[in-house]
Amino acid sequence: MNLTQKIISAHLSSGNELPLPGEEIGIKIDQTLTQDATGTLAYLEFEAMGVDRVKTELSVAYIDHNTLGSGYENADDHRYIQTVARKHGIRYSKQGNGICHQVHLERYGKPGKTLIGSDSHTPTAGGLGSLAFGAGGLDVAVAMGGGAYYIKMPKVIGVELVGKLQGWAQAKDVILELLSRLSVKGGVGSVIEYYGEGVKTLSVPERATITNMGAELGATSSIFPSDERTLEFLKQNGREEDYICLLADDNTYDQNIKIDLREIVPLIACPHSPDNVKKVSDIEGLKVDQVCIGSCTNSSLYDLTLVAKILKGKTISPDVSLSISPGSRQVLVKLSESGALADMIAAGARILECACGPCIGMGNSPKYGGVSVRTFNRNFEGRSGTANAQVYLASPAVAAAAAIYGKIVDPKILGDLPEVILPEKFTVNDGMTIIPDFKGEVEKGPNIKSVPIGKPIENNLSEKVILKVGDNITTDHIMPAGAKILPYRSNIPYLSQFCFKVCDEKFAERAKAEGGGIIVGGENYGQGSSREHAALVPLYLGVRAVIAKSFARIHVANLINAGIIPLTFDSFDDYDSIFEGTVIEIRGLKEGIENSEFVYANFGEKKIKLKIDLSERQRKIILKGGLLNYTKENK
Ligand code: MIC
Ligand code: SF4
């Protein structure tokens, strides 16, 4: 078996025969994580399930997204998460401790374990051989309660790495290369598994940069083997006892890709998609207004020490604002101990909190129409907080060079890549993580509102199309984030006014006036974040069904969990025959969901065939009007 199959077969909730790709499987989950922007809902749902103590080996609640605190709302959410975590047995990582994925990698991720997190970049932990998935909050709540996590048995794409990175090429360029080859849809339905002699040339944080951005390929997960480099990382973190050697038995994959690391050059993803990749040398000279270094993709001690070495003794361009957000307190402490922090500050960097920060639009929005170079993982339109900003994604080296020169330059202009020698041991200090004692009362401030619940399906549906959108609609389109909106992540009624605002200013108003309806989408509908708000807010606005050419994995699971019916066009041409305002009738919908692969939709003279691509379990969930209703009835 390959590594993915090995871990899955050891965690199947029933039987031990590996099903074929595409069949639904239940996976036992060893660890869970949440962050604060999705965590409040996950814990409200967990409470609604009435389970006393989490049943996982380890569950951690991180505070890293909503850290501005410009009103009482964030503080309310944090307090709620802290008290609910204490009562039910979840570790609580306080604001300032770092970004969930970076801290989880350093402190808790384990080779061979399964992890789900209410954040799409949870597969970062694949950098140390853990099989990790991003999921909606409700799926995380179910896993905390001891339930299995259901996915389609993935295909496994084997990426063979040969050789060693040369010159200024970095781990970020490896994943950008893969994005340029496969596109944001190329990983759908697959786990990306890395193997080959090139693997050992990459440290765990470098591997984690690559597994992190597997999310941008649409992949179910990404994973590296656990080898001597994994042991080295665990030792640095004082966790050698967590090491097991974990390699594929054989390298048999559903698809094979080869990357020669020697041929990788510095790359950059251009606006507005992570797969719009060009060579840095091809866009040299482009003027840059802002540089942001950090995020769960590129904020390790290696990355930031390299940045400090590049900046040392220089002053950044007068036209550039440079921010650096270390991934964790552990990273920040070491930067400070080594003097690297002083070099960054002296060069003109603004040091931000150890948190997601600008990556999720929490401050630092670029100027109107500005160019921002970021070491992050997403450059979707508007995500930075400035609708017309031009966001480029690149490695820490390319970003640091851009900050110095005020324009995009090939970092080779800086001479040779500086050598970074990391300490054998990091200064470990878990003082900002609170161990639960199962005590105390749960505190819910006024920002925390209840979660909308879906309705059971009726047999005939007659609804108006209230929005028609194109391909690759992201969850940032459906339910934007950013400093003004993120504080209301536990207040669905308030959030609803921002739904689809990027695509259509009037959407929420119209949805309310019509009493809900149907959304029509193109391919890869719902790519990006795991936020279940992108399903719960439409549910609140009365959306009954989404008809699309295809769906992104986490989002379609969230729609089903919310009780919104996902249907796909049997013939893509039919997409062109539906318009906003079209009234669609589906007779026999309930019977169709019960036992058919198709239903027919009628409008005007037309009759089109729609596919119901649901497992037996998902059909039952949809019929009940969502996973909460279903779980309550099947307790
Ligand atoms: C993101 O990067 O978009 C987020 C914010 O981390 C999301 C989660 C969220 O919307 O809260 C994600 O990737 O899942
Ligand atoms: Fe945070 Fe950005 Fe990573 Fe999402 S992608 S978890 S917002 S750092």
XYZ file of C-alpha atoms and ligand atoms in Angstrom:
657
model
C 0.000 0.000 0.000
C 1.039 3.584 -0.398
C 1.226 5.761 2.711
C -2.258 7.258 2.346
C -3.852 3.842 1.953
C -1.910 2.531 4.956
C -3.182 5.274 7.263
C -6.725 5.079 5.908
C -6.899 1.312 6.265
C -5.742 1.576 9.891
C -8.531 4.089 10.568
C -11.540 2.738 8.664
C -14.623 2.942 10.881
C -15.883 -0.366 9.566
C -14.140 -3.236 7.783
C -10.530 -3.140 6.688
C -10.883 -3.702 2.952
C -9.837 -0.585 1.087
C -12.775 0.615 -1.034
C -12.333 1.914 -4.566
C -11.707 5.630 -5.139
C -14.989 7.519 -5.081
C -16.780 5.230 -2.612
C -17.727 6.760 0.711
C -15.581 5.789 3.698
C -15.797 6.593 7.402
C -12.464 7.400 9.058
C -11.774 7.298 12.779
C -10.309 10.595 13.874
C -7.468 10.793 16.427
C -7.103 14.576 16.703
C -9.196 17.667 15.974
C -8.415 21.346 15.770
C -10.549 24.441 15.437
C -9.726 28.098 14.971
C -11.807 30.956 16.321
C -13.483 32.065 13.079
C -15.066 28.645 12.598
C -14.723 27.369 16.167
C -17.701 29.105 17.753
C -20.119 27.340 15.408
C -18.295 24.019 15.802
C -18.640 24.221 19.591
C -22.272 25.392 19.453
C -22.934 22.337 17.302
C -20.911 20.139 19.648
C -22.974 21.389 22.579
C -26.187 20.740 20.630
C -25.097 17.103 20.310
C -25.096 16.745 24.108
C -21.720 14.980 24.466
C -19.961 15.591 27.806
C -16.321 14.999 26.996
C -14.478 14.904 23.712
C -13.705 11.356 22.662
C -10.610 12.066 20.575
C -6.984 11.518 21.682
C -6.450 15.265 21.442
C -8.588 18.258 20.541
C -7.237 21.800 20.436
C -9.051 25.141 20.070
C -6.793 27.845 18.617
C -7.377 31.585 18.642
C -5.619 33.077 15.644
C -8.009 34.587 13.085
C -10.176 37.110 14.914
C -7.574 39.012 16.825
C -8.293 42.690 16.196
C -10.823 43.069 18.977
C -12.258 46.333 17.700
C -15.451 45.696 19.668
C -16.596 43.201 22.274
C -17.491 40.590 19.625
C -14.111 38.864 19.249
C -13.532 38.822 22.979
C -16.995 37.291 23.466
C -16.208 34.532 21.004
C -12.834 33.821 22.585
C -14.349 33.644 26.049
C -17.039 31.268 24.826
C -14.458 29.009 23.180
C -12.233 29.068 26.267
C -15.055 28.118 28.629
C -16.578 25.471 26.374
C -13.095 23.982 25.808
C -12.405 23.823 29.525
C -15.682 22.084 30.248
C -15.499 19.450 27.526
C -11.802 18.526 27.529
C -10.315 20.599 24.719
C -6.933 22.333 24.969
C -7.151 26.078 24.468
C -4.355 27.907 22.656
C -4.640 31.574 23.571
C -4.449 34.538 21.239
C -0.772 35.298 20.667
C 0.309 31.661 20.757
C 0.266 31.428 16.989
C -1.500 30.232 13.858
C -3.303 26.918 14.380
C -1.458 24.988 11.673
C 2.015 26.208 12.650
C 1.442 25.548 16.359
C -0.154 22.179 15.668
C 2.847 21.180 13.566
C 5.268 22.205 16.301
C 3.432 20.874 19.323
C 0.860 18.193 18.477
C 0.903 16.714 14.972
C 1.970 13.067 14.904
C 2.985 10.779 12.059
C 0.363 8.127 11.290
C -2.456 9.943 13.108
C -5.635 11.290 11.553
C -6.591 14.910 12.149
C -9.547 17.005 11.048
C -9.749 20.731 11.529
C -12.357 23.393 10.852
C -9.948 25.100 8.502
C -9.070 24.134 4.953
C -5.322 24.262 5.555
C -5.387 21.513 8.188
C -3.424 19.227 5.763
C -0.358 21.298 6.747
C 0.206 18.525 9.320
C 0.837 16.177 6.380
C 4.333 17.698 6.473
C 5.079 15.336 9.351
C 3.205 12.310 8.063
C -0.213 12.912 9.626
C -3.255 12.357 7.392
C -5.111 15.602 7.959
C -8.289 17.033 6.454
C -10.024 20.402 6.395
C -13.711 20.078 7.240
C -16.788 22.018 8.198
C -17.321 22.784 11.893
C -20.142 20.287 12.189
C -17.953 17.445 10.930
C -15.338 18.455 13.493
C -18.017 18.511 16.205
C -19.106 14.989 15.237
C -15.476 13.791 15.331
C -15.015 15.370 18.794
C -18.048 13.359 19.853
C -16.354 10.171 18.654
C -18.103 9.917 15.270
C -16.309 9.009 12.068
C -15.434 11.514 9.361
C -16.920 10.620 5.989
C -15.189 11.321 2.715
C -14.993 9.729 -0.698
C -12.122 7.256 -0.834
C -9.504 9.443 -2.511
C -7.379 8.645 -5.511
C -3.715 8.954 -4.588
C -1.496 11.092 -6.797
C 2.163 10.195 -6.271
C 4.526 13.119 -6.710
C 8.089 11.883 -7.054
C 10.665 14.437 -5.999
C 14.163 14.024 -7.370
C 17.291 16.122 -6.853
C 17.629 19.112 -4.535
C 16.432 22.722 -4.784
C 19.098 24.994 -6.265
C 19.890 28.670 -5.844
C 16.941 30.742 -4.651
C 14.243 28.158 -5.364
C 12.238 27.378 -2.232
C 9.534 24.970 -1.057
C 6.876 27.528 -2.055
C 8.082 27.275 -5.649
C 7.577 23.503 -5.601
C 3.887 23.854 -4.767
C 3.489 26.789 -7.173
C 4.996 24.569 -9.877
C 2.430 21.879 -9.059
C -0.380 24.451 -9.103
C 0.723 25.637 -12.518
C 0.704 22.044 -13.787
C -2.537 20.850 -12.166
C -4.645 24.020 -11.588
C -6.927 24.767 -8.625
C -9.075 21.783 -9.616
C -6.245 19.320 -10.251
C -6.239 17.753 -6.805
C -9.997 17.263 -6.467
C -10.853 13.807 -5.116
C -7.182 13.029 -4.446
C -4.548 12.884 -1.767
C -1.201 14.168 -3.002
C 1.540 11.916 -1.654
C 5.201 12.875 -2.004
C 7.971 10.325 -2.345
C 11.388 9.832 -3.903
C 14.992 10.704 -3.026
C 14.267 14.445 -3.165
C 12.002 14.180 -0.104
C 14.893 13.954 2.353
C 16.315 17.251 1.081
C 13.283 19.056 2.542
C 12.810 19.798 6.237
C 9.405 19.366 7.929
C 8.505 23.096 7.745
C 9.400 23.084 4.021
C 7.254 19.992 3.527
C 4.475 21.732 5.463
C 4.559 24.693 3.048
C 3.884 22.188 0.283
C 1.132 20.217 2.061
C -0.464 23.487 3.213
C -1.062 24.659 -0.337
C -2.382 21.289 -1.438
C -5.649 22.928 -0.323
C -5.267 25.295 -3.286
C -5.106 22.282 -5.617
C -8.514 21.263 -4.267
C -6.884 18.121 -2.832
C -8.518 16.102 -0.059
C -5.154 16.051 1.706
C -1.402 16.012 1.095
C 1.207 13.934 2.872
C 4.939 13.322 3.193
C 6.508 10.183 4.683
C 7.825 10.249 8.242
C 11.604 9.768 8.104
C 14.844 10.989 9.681
C 13.947 14.610 8.810
C 10.677 14.158 10.731
C 12.638 12.832 13.686
C 14.967 15.830 13.487
C 11.955 18.198 13.642
C 10.292 16.334 16.500
C 13.602 16.394 18.429
C 13.895 20.162 17.920
C 10.461 20.362 19.524
C 11.317 17.994 22.379
C 8.873 15.380 21.050
C 11.059 12.524 19.797
C 8.724 10.056 21.534
C 6.055 10.966 18.949
C 8.241 9.689 16.127
C 7.444 6.605 14.124
C 9.024 5.789 10.784
C 6.227 5.718 8.222
C 6.922 5.058 4.578
C 4.899 3.745 1.670
C 5.237 -0.040 1.183
C 5.268 0.555 -2.517
C 4.940 3.520 -4.785
C 1.800 2.509 -6.636
C -0.372 5.479 -7.388
C -3.478 6.305 -9.412
C -1.539 9.055 -11.143
C 2.177 9.862 -11.222
C 3.915 13.195 -11.428
C 7.651 13.825 -11.320
C 9.257 17.027 -10.130
C 12.984 17.513 -10.549
C 13.830 19.925 -7.747
C 16.962 21.006 -9.622
C 14.792 22.536 -12.333
C 12.573 24.608 -10.040
C 13.052 28.382 -10.296
C 11.455 31.202 -8.255
C 7.772 31.402 -9.208
C 4.907 33.749 -8.422
C 1.108 33.343 -8.523
C -0.455 36.370 -10.195
C -3.911 37.856 -9.526
C -6.453 36.442 -8.776
C -5.814 32.736 -8.484
C -3.082 30.596 -6.874
C -2.707 28.671 -10.143
C -2.034 31.736 -12.286
C 1.686 31.042 -11.957
C 4.531 32.766 -13.815
C 8.311 32.811 -13.441
C 9.420 35.674 -11.202
C 11.878 36.626 -13.928
C 8.969 37.098 -16.359
C 7.366 39.881 -14.359
C 10.517 41.552 -13.061
C 10.206 45.294 -12.630
C 6.543 45.354 -11.546
C 6.222 48.073 -8.903
C 5.190 46.820 -5.463
C 3.334 48.808 -2.766
C 3.154 46.286 -0.011
C 4.860 43.074 1.120
C 3.340 40.744 3.729
C 5.363 37.842 5.092
C 3.745 35.176 7.258
C 0.594 32.966 7.270
C 0.324 29.237 7.848
C 2.160 28.670 4.559
C 5.436 30.488 5.221
C 6.056 31.614 8.767
C 8.388 28.974 10.184
C 11.663 29.740 11.905
C 13.541 28.793 8.724
C 11.451 31.126 6.555
C 11.706 34.112 8.847
C 15.393 33.626 9.673
C 16.077 33.626 5.936
C 14.066 36.835 5.556
C 16.046 38.421 8.410
C 19.335 37.445 6.753
C 18.197 39.019 3.478
C 17.086 42.211 5.241
C 20.123 42.512 7.523
C 21.923 45.792 7.090
C 19.478 47.076 4.445
C 16.514 49.443 4.492
C 13.329 48.578 2.665
C 12.162 50.694 -0.272
C 10.554 54.022 0.761
C 7.473 53.081 -1.295
C 6.856 49.716 0.372
C 5.126 48.776 3.600
C 6.524 45.458 4.893
C 4.743 43.420 7.549
C 5.959 40.199 9.113
C 3.664 37.928 11.143
C 5.567 35.048 12.786
C 3.663 31.754 12.713
C 3.990 31.080 16.408
C 5.266 32.474 19.676
C 7.947 29.788 19.580
C 9.187 31.167 16.254
C 9.051 34.754 17.532
C 10.980 33.905 20.707
C 13.759 32.217 18.707
C 13.905 35.135 16.251
C 14.325 37.395 19.192
C 16.972 35.207 20.866
C 19.026 34.961 17.661
C 18.923 38.680 16.914
C 17.040 38.079 13.642
C 14.103 40.104 14.946
C 16.326 43.141 15.457
C 17.597 42.831 11.875
C 14.027 42.823 10.555
C 12.966 45.792 12.645
C 16.099 47.729 11.737
C 15.365 47.186 8.039
C 11.909 48.720 8.469
C 9.639 45.689 8.891
C 6.472 46.097 10.935
C 6.239 43.090 13.222
C 2.634 41.936 13.613
C 1.085 39.536 16.056
C 1.623 35.759 15.665
C -1.714 35.265 13.899
C -3.362 35.060 10.472
C -3.569 38.861 10.229
C -3.464 40.243 6.669
C -3.958 36.757 5.188
C -7.610 36.901 6.142
C -7.955 40.635 5.614
C -7.582 41.469 9.318
C -5.933 44.787 8.685
C -3.138 45.730 6.272
C -5.370 46.002 3.223
C -3.338 47.342 0.291
C -3.971 50.803 -1.123
C -6.649 51.313 -3.798
C -5.536 49.230 -6.784
C -2.254 48.496 -4.963
C 0.176 45.654 -5.670
C 0.841 43.377 -2.716
C 3.356 40.517 -2.666
C 2.474 37.961 -0.020
C 3.933 34.663 1.151
C 0.368 33.454 1.745
C -1.688 30.798 -0.012
C -4.696 32.620 -1.462
C -4.975 35.683 -3.690
C -8.690 35.588 -4.431
C -10.224 38.876 -5.492
C -11.125 41.092 -2.559
C -9.703 38.748 0.112
C -7.074 41.312 1.109
C -9.838 43.768 2.028
C -9.226 45.984 -1.033
C -11.539 44.929 -3.850
C -9.252 46.016 -6.691
C -5.876 45.131 -5.127
C -3.487 42.977 -7.170
C -2.188 40.240 -4.885
C 0.799 38.067 -5.830
C 1.875 34.937 -3.937
C 5.561 34.100 -3.658
C 8.260 32.627 -1.418
C 9.715 34.530 1.563
C 12.901 35.175 -0.454
C 11.038 36.751 -3.375
C 8.908 38.763 -0.947
C 11.928 40.066 0.990
C 13.694 41.033 -2.249
C 10.570 42.901 -3.416
C 10.476 44.812 -0.113
C 14.052 45.975 -0.565
C 13.802 46.945 -4.243
C 10.195 48.184 -4.284
C 9.549 46.004 -7.324
C 9.503 42.359 -8.310
C 13.067 41.145 -8.780
C 14.625 37.731 -9.168
C 16.257 37.215 -5.744
C 19.526 36.197 -7.414
C 20.192 39.953 -7.542
C 20.982 39.536 -3.817
C 23.920 37.187 -4.474
C 23.940 33.669 -2.997
C 21.131 32.240 -0.872
C 22.192 32.860 2.754
C 22.778 29.758 4.837
C 20.289 29.256 7.668
C 21.359 26.971 10.496
C 18.505 26.132 12.820
C 19.058 25.292 16.495
C 19.052 21.653 17.539
C 16.427 22.478 20.137
C 13.708 25.114 20.147
C 12.706 26.855 23.349
C 9.530 24.981 24.142
C 6.993 26.797 26.270
C 3.387 25.629 26.350
C 2.377 28.262 28.881
C -0.182 29.801 26.516
C -2.054 26.533 26.076
C -4.593 25.832 28.780
C -5.132 22.205 29.756
C -8.843 21.517 30.385
C -10.029 20.502 33.852
C -13.664 19.782 32.888
C -14.879 22.551 35.180
C -16.553 25.942 35.001
C -19.619 27.319 33.255
C -19.865 28.065 29.557
C -20.092 31.833 28.943
C -22.002 33.132 25.931
C -21.939 36.856 25.262
C -24.546 38.685 23.169
C -22.613 38.205 19.904
C -23.301 34.494 19.975
C -26.533 33.608 18.216
C -28.027 30.222 17.516
C -27.270 28.208 14.399
C -29.995 27.950 11.678
C -31.395 24.464 11.230
C -32.469 23.009 7.869
C -35.940 21.711 7.004
C -36.792 18.178 5.842
C -37.147 17.863 2.064
C -40.572 18.081 0.457
C -41.415 16.039 -2.591
C -42.039 18.909 -4.998
C -39.885 21.988 -5.180
C -40.739 25.175 -7.004
C -38.186 27.927 -6.480
C -36.818 30.933 -8.309
C -33.135 31.191 -9.298
C -32.005 34.114 -7.157
C -28.384 34.149 -8.328
C -26.378 32.755 -11.213
C -22.576 32.751 -10.947
C -19.662 31.424 -13.037
C -16.801 28.957 -12.488
C -14.459 28.743 -9.475
C -16.675 30.704 -7.099
C -14.833 30.730 -3.766
C -16.216 30.753 -0.254
C -14.706 34.256 -0.052
C -17.317 35.249 -2.677
C -20.170 33.466 -0.912
C -19.332 34.617 2.597
C -16.547 37.184 2.653
C -14.183 37.509 5.643
C -12.079 40.557 6.581
C -11.874 42.892 9.535
C -15.415 44.283 9.264
C -17.207 40.959 8.909
C -15.114 38.342 10.703
C -16.116 39.470 14.220
C -19.650 38.266 13.436
C -18.808 34.669 12.631
C -21.083 33.497 15.456
C -23.927 35.777 14.386
C -25.466 34.339 11.214
C -28.352 36.868 10.988
C -25.888 39.779 10.978
C -23.519 38.047 8.544
C -26.308 37.403 6.058
C -26.255 40.994 4.748
C -22.755 40.371 3.307
C -23.564 37.124 1.506
C -22.325 37.188 -2.139
C -21.758 40.941 -1.847
C -18.587 40.664 -3.965
C -20.632 39.236 -6.866
C -23.899 41.080 -6.374
C -24.498 43.964 -3.943
C -28.235 43.237 -3.811
C -28.149 39.469 -3.307
C -29.071 39.350 0.383
C -31.891 41.849 -0.088
C -33.284 39.903 -3.034
C -33.009 36.543 -1.257
C -34.960 37.950 1.679
C -37.610 39.531 -0.539
C -38.081 36.279 -2.469
C -38.096 34.180 0.699
C -35.134 32.195 -0.614
C -34.649 30.183 -3.785
C -31.993 28.421 -5.839
C -28.388 29.374 -6.680
C -26.861 28.308 -9.993
C -23.091 27.920 -10.244
C -20.375 26.779 -12.656
C -17.447 24.446 -12.039
C -15.652 24.026 -8.711
C -18.366 25.929 -6.847
C -17.308 26.684 -3.255
C -13.528 26.282 -3.547
C -11.286 27.675 -0.825
C -12.097 27.937 2.835
C -13.869 25.358 4.982
C -16.153 28.006 6.527
C -19.582 26.433 6.975
C -20.938 29.975 7.068
C -20.910 29.724 3.256
C -23.669 27.124 3.661
C -25.378 28.295 6.863
C -25.841 31.890 5.723
C -27.512 30.852 2.429
C -29.618 28.449 4.512
C -30.642 31.345 6.744
C -31.556 33.328 3.596
C -33.802 30.486 2.432
C -31.609 28.848 -0.209
C -32.999 25.342 -0.797
C -30.698 24.027 -3.495
C -27.521 24.852 -5.412
C -27.292 23.607 -8.997
C -23.708 23.678 -10.287
C -21.460 22.085 -12.892
C -19.290 20.719 -10.055
C -18.604 21.395 -6.373
C -15.511 21.723 -4.186
C -15.202 18.900 -1.645
C -15.498 20.674 1.714
C -18.193 23.066 0.571
C -20.469 20.364 -0.810
C -20.147 18.499 2.499
C -21.107 21.717 4.305
C -24.158 22.190 2.064
C -25.307 18.649 2.798
C -24.684 19.086 6.528
C -26.784 22.267 6.417
C -29.612 20.541 4.516
C -29.153 22.437 1.213
C -29.491 20.114 -1.796
C -26.449 20.075 -4.127
C -27.405 19.088 -7.692
C -25.141 18.943 -10.741
C -25.927 19.476 -14.425
C -25.947 16.237 -16.388
C -25.175 18.267 -19.491
C -23.064 21.402 -18.967
C -24.928 23.092 -21.855
C -28.038 23.297 -19.680
C -26.214 25.844 -17.506
C -26.735 28.342 -20.354
C -30.490 27.843 -20.435
C -31.099 28.988 -16.852
C -31.158 32.644 -15.848
C -31.656 34.666 -12.749
C -35.413 34.807 -12.233
C -36.092 31.416 -13.883
C -38.578 29.458 -11.777
C -37.493 25.853 -11.508
C -39.843 23.017 -10.647
C -38.634 19.648 -9.530
C -41.321 17.009 -9.026
C -40.543 13.867 -7.082
C -37.478 15.436 -5.453
C -37.823 13.506 -2.220
C -38.309 10.206 -4.047
C -35.344 11.086 -6.257
C -33.105 11.730 -3.257
C -34.361 8.521 -1.659
C -33.475 6.253 -4.515
C -32.369 7.753 -7.785
C -29.253 9.140 -9.411
C -31.238 11.842 -11.245
C -34.165 14.230 -11.049
C -35.670 16.361 -13.804
C -36.107 20.108 -13.506
C -38.792 21.874 -15.535
C -38.927 25.515 -16.504
C -40.814 27.082 -19.399
C -40.698 24.577 -22.238
C -37.500 23.014 -20.992
C -36.816 19.868 -19.058
C -33.257 19.212 -17.912
C -31.605 16.310 -16.130
C -29.845 16.968 -12.826
C -27.536 14.502 -11.095
C -27.877 13.566 -7.434
C -24.333 12.572 -6.542
C -24.876 11.575 -2.911
C -23.907 8.574 -0.792
C -26.596 6.598 1.082
C -25.649 8.415 4.271
C -25.752 11.854 2.636
C -29.195 11.116 1.180
C -30.505 10.384 4.670
C -28.937 13.583 5.997
C -30.468 15.726 3.232
C -33.894 14.143 3.689
C -33.841 15.094 7.372
C -32.794 18.658 6.580
C -29.167 18.427 7.655
C -26.673 16.639 9.878
C -27.826 18.141 13.182
C -31.374 16.831 12.681
C -30.002 13.504 11.469
C -27.579 13.096 14.392
C -30.262 13.930 16.949
C -32.578 11.291 15.499
C -29.870 8.659 15.239
C -28.374 9.101 18.698
C -9.026 30.941 5.142
O -7.827 30.858 4.942
O -9.840 31.260 4.273
C -9.549 30.604 6.521
C -10.028 31.856 7.109
O -8.518 30.109 7.319
C -10.639 29.565 6.335
C -11.448 29.317 7.516
C -12.452 30.389 7.776
O -13.116 30.839 6.847
O -12.588 30.716 8.929
C -10.205 28.224 5.795
O -9.267 28.171 5.040
O -10.874 27.199 6.031
Fe -5.000 31.759 8.769
Fe -4.423 32.488 6.301
Fe -3.746 30.110 7.145
Fe -6.331 30.645 6.729
S -4.720 30.579 5.198
S -5.432 29.594 8.500
S -6.381 32.792 7.348
S -2.973 32.038 7.923
